[in-house]
PDB file of C-alpha atoms in Angstrom:
ATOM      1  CA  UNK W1339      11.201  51.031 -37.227  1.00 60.00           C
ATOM      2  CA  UNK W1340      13.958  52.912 -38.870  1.00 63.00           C
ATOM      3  CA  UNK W1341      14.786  52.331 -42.438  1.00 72.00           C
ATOM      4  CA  UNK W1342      17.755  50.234 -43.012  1.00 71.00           C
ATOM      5  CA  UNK W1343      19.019  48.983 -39.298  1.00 70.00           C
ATOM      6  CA  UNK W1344      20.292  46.053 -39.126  1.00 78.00           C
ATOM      7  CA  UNK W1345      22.143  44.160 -36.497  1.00 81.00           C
ATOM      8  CA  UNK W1346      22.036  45.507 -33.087  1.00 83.00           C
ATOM      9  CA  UNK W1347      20.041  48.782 -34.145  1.00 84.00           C
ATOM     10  CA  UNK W1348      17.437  46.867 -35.546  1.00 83.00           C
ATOM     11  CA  UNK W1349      17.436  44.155 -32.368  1.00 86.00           C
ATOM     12  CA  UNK W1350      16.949  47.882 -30.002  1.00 86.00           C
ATOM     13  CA  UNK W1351      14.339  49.286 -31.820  1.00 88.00           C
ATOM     14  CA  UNK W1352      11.982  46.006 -32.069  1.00 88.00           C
ATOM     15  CA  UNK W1353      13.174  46.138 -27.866  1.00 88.00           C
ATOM     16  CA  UNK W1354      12.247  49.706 -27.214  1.00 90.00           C
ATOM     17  CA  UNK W1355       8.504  49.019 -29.860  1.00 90.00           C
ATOM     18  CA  UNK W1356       7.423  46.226 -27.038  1.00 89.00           C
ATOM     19  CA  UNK W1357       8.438  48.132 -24.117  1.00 89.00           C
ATOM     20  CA  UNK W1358       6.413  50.955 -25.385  1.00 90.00           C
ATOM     21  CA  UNK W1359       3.233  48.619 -26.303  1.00 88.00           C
ATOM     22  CA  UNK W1360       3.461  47.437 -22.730  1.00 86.00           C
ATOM     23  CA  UNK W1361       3.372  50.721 -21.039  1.00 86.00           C
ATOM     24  CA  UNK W1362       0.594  52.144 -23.286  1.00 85.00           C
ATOM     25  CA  UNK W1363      -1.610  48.629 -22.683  1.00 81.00           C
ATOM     26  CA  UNK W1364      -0.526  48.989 -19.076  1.00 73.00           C
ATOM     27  CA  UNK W1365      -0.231  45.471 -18.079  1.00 57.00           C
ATOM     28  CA  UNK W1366       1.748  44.357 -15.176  1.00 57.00           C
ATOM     29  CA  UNK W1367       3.339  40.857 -15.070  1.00 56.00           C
ATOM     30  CA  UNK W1368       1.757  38.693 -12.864  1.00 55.00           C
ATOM     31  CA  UNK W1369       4.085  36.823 -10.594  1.00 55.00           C
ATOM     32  CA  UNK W1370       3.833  33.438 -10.912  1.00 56.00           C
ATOM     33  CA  UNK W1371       1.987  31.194  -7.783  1.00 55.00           C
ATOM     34  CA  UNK W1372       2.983  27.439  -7.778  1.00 55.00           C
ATOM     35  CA  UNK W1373       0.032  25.096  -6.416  1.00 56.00           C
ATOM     36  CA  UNK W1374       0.955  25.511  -2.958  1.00 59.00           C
ATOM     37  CA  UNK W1375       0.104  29.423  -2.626  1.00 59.00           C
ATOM     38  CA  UNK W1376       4.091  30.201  -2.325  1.00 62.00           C
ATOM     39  CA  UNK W1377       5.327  32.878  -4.520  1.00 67.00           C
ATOM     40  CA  UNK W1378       7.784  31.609  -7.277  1.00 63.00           C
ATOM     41  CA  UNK W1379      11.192  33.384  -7.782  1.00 66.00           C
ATOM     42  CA  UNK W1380      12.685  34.398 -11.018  1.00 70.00           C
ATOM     43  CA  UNK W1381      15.692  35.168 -12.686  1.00 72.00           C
ATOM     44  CA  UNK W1382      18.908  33.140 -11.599  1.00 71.00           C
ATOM     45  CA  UNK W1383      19.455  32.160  -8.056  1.00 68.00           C
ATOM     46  CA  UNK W1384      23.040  33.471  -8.145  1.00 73.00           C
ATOM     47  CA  UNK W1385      25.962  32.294  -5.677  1.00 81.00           C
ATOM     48  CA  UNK W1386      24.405  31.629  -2.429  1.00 80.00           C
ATOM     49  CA  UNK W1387      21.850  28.897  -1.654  1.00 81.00           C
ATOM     50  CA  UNK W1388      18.177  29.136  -3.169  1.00 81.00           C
ATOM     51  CA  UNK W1389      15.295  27.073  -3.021  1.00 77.00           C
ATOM     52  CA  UNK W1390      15.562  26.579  -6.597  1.00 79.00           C
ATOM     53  CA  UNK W1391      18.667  24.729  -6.373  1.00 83.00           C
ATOM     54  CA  UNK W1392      18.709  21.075  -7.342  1.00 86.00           C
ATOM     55  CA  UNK W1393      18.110  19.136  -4.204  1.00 88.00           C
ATOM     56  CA  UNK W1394      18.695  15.073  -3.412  1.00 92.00           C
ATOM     57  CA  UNK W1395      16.028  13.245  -3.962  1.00 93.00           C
ATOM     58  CA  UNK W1396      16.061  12.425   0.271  1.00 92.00           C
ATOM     59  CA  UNK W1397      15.756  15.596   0.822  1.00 91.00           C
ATOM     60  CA  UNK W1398      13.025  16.171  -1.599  1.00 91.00           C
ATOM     61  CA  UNK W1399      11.273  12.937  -0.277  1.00 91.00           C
ATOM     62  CA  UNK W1400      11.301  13.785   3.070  1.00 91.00           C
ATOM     63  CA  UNK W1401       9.604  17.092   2.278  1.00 91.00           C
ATOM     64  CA  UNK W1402       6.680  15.875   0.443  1.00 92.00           C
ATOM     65  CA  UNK W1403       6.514  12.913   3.274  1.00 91.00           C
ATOM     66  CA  UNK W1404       5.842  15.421   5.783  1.00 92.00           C
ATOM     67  CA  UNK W1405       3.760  17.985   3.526  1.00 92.00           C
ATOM     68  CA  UNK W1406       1.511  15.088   3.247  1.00 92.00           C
ATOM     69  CA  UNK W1407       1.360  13.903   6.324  1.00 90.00           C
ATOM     70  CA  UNK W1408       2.485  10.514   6.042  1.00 89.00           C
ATOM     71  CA  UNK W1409       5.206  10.248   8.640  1.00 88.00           C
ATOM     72  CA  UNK W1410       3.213   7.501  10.611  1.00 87.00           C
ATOM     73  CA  UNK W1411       2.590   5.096   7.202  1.00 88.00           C
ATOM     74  CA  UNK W1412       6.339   5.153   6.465  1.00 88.00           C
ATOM     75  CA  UNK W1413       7.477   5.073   9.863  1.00 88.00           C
ATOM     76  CA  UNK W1414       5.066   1.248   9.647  1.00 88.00           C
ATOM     77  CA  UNK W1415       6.121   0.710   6.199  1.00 89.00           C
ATOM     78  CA  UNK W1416      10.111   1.241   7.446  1.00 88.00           C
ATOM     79  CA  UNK W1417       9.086  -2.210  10.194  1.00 90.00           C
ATOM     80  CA  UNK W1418       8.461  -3.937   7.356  1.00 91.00           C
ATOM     81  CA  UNK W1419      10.777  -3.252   4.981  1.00 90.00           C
ATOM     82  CA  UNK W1420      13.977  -2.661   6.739  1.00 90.00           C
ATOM     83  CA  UNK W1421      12.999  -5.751   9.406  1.00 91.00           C
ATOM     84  CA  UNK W1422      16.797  -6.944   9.356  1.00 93.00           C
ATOM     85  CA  UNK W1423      18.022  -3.578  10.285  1.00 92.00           C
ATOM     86  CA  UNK W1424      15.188  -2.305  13.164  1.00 90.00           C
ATOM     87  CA  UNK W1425      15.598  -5.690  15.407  1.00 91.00           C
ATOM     88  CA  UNK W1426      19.181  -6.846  14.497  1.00 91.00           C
ATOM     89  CA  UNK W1427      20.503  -9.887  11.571  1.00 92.00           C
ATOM     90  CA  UNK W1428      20.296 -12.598  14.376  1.00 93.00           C
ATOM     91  CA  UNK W1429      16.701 -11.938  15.280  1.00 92.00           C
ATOM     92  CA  UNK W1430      15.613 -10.964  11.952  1.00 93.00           C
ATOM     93  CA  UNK W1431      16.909 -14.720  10.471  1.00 94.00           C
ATOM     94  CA  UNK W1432      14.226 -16.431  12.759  1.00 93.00           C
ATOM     95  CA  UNK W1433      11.377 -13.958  12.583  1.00 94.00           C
ATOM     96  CA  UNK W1434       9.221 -12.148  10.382  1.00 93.00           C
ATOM     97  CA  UNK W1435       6.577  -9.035  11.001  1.00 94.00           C
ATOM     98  CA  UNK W1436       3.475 -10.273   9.686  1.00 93.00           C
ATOM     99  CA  UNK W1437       0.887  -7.455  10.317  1.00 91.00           C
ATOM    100  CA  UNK W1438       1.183  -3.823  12.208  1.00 91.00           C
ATOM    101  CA  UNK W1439      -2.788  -2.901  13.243  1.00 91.00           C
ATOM    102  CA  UNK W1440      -3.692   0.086  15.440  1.00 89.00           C
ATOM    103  CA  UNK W1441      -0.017  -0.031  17.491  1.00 89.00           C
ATOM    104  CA  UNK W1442      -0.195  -3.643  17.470  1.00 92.00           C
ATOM    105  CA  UNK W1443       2.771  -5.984  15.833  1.00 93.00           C
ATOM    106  CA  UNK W1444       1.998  -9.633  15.258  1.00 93.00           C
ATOM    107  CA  UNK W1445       5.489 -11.160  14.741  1.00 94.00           C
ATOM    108  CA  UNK W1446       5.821 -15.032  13.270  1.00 94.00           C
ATOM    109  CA  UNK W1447       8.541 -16.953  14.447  1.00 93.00           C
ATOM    110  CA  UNK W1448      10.820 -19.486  13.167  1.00 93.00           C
ATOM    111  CA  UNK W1449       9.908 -22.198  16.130  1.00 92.00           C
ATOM    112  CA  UNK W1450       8.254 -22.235  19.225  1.00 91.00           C
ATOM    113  CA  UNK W1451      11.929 -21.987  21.209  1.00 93.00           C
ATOM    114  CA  UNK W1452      12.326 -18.976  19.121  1.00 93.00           C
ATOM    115  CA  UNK W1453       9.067 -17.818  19.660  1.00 94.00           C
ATOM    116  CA  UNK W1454       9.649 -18.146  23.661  1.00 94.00           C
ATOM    117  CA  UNK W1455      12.853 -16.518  22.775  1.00 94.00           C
ATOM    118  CA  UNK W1456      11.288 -13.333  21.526  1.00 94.00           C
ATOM    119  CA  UNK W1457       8.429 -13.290  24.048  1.00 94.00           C
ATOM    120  CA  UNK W1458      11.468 -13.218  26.606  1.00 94.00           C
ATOM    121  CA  UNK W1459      13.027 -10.228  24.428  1.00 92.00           C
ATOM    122  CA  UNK W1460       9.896  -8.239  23.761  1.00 93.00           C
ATOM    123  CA  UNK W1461      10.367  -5.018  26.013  1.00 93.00           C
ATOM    124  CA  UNK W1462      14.258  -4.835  24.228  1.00 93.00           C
ATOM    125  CA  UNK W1463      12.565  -4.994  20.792  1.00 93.00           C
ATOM    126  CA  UNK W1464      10.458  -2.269  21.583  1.00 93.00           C
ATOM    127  CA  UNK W1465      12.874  -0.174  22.448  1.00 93.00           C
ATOM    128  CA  UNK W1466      14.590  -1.471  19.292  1.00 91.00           C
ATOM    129  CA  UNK W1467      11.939  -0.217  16.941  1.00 91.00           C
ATOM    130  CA  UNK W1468      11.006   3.084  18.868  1.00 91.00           C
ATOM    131  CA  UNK W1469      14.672   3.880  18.578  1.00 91.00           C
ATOM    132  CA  UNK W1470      14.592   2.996  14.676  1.00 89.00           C
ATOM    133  CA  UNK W1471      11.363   4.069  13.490  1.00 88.00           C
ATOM    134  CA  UNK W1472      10.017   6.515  16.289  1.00 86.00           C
ATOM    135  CA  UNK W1473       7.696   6.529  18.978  1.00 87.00           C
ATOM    136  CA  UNK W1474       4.406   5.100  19.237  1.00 86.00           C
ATOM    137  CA  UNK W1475       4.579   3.254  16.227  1.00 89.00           C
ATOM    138  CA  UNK W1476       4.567  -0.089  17.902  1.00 91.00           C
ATOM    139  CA  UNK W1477       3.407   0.111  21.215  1.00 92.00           C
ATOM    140  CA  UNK W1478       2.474  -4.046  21.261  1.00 93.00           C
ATOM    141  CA  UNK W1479       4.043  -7.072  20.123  1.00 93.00           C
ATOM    142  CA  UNK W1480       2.038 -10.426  19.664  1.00 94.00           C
ATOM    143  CA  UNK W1481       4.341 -13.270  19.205  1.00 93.00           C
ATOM    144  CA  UNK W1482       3.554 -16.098  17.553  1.00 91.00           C
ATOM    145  CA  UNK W1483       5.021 -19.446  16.819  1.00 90.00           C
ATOM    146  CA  UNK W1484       4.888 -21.060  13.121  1.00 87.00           C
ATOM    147  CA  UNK W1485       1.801 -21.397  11.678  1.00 77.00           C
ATOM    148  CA  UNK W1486       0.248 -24.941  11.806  1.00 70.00           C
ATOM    149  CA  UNK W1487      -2.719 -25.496   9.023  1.00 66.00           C
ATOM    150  CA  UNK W1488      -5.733 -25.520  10.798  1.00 64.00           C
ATOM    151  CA  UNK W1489      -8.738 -28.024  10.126  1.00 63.00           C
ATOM    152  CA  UNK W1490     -11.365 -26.244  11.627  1.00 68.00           C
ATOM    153  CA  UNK W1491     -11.710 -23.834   9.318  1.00 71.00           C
ATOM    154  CA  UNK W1492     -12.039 -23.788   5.061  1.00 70.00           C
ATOM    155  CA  UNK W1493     -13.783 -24.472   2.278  1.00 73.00           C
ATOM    156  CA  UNK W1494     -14.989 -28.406   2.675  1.00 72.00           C
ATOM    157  CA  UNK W1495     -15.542 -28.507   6.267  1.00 71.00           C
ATOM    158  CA  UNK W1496     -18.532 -30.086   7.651  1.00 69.00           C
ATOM    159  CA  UNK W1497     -19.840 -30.027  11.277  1.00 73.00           C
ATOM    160  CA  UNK W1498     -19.227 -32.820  13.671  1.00 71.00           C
ATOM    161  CA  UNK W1499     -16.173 -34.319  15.458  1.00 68.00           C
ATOM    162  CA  UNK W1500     -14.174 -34.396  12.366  1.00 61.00           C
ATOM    163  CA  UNK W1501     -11.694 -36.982  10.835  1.00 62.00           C
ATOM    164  CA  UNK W1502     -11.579 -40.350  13.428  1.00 65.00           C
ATOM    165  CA  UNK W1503     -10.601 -43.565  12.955  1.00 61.00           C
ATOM    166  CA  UNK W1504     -12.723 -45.358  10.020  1.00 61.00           C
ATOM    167  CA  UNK W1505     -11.391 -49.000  10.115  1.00 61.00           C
ATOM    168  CA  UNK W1506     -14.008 -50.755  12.972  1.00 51.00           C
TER     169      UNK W1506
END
């Protein structure tokens, strides 16, 4: 180093003592590999559009959802969750999806008339819900009425004909 730089002399000379320690160890620089084998870029990204730019968070989401592979889990999760929107407000008020199995939806209605209803309506909501969440997600609909408690099953049930009249 010379003897009494200061400033941008000094700032140069400590520049040009690492570029020359560099060379003379003769290291490259690696570039830098991100998890997924793909090259990273450095330096700025400049004007134009880079991947580096920020990104909205759909965008982003929809990438990792199909890096991943789960298109067909959010394609069932999108029946339940956006119900209202997939089959329409009116049908949505008197129904509710209660499981999705292997293609299959089991749908709980309000009433029996609305269960009818919807058993009446089933090849339209199919279409509904391809058109909303894609193809062969639902291929089935079971339609059921409200749920009545059954006696026949549970914890304190015995064998036999079950409750009957006790008074003679």
């Amino acid at each position: 180093m010379p003897e009494g730089a200061s400033g941008p002399e000094l700032a140069r000379a400590v520049l040009d003592a690492a570029k020359a320690r560099r060379q003379a160890a003769g290291t490259r620089r690696r570039s830098a590999v991100r998890g997924d084998g793909e090259k990273r870029l450095r330096g700025y990204s400049g004007p134009g559009p880079d991947p580096r730019d920020p990104q909205p968070l759909g965008a982003v989401l929809d990438k990792l959802v199909k890096a991943r592979g789960w298109q067909q889990p959010a394609a069932e999760a999108t029946v339940f969750g956006a119900w209202e929107r997939v089959v329409g407000p009116e049908v949505a008020q008197h129904s509710r999806p209660v499981k999705l199995e292997n293609g299959e939806l089991t749908v709980e209605a309000r009433s029996t008339a609305w269960a009818t209803q919807l058993r009446l309506l089933a090849a339209s909501l199919l279409k509904q819900i391809a058109s909303e969440v894609g193809h062969n997600v639902v291929r089935k609909l079971h339609i059921h009425g409200p749920a009545a408690p059954s006696w026949s099953r549970g914890p304190r049930r015995v064998r036999g004909r079950g409750p009957r009249d006790t008074y003679g």
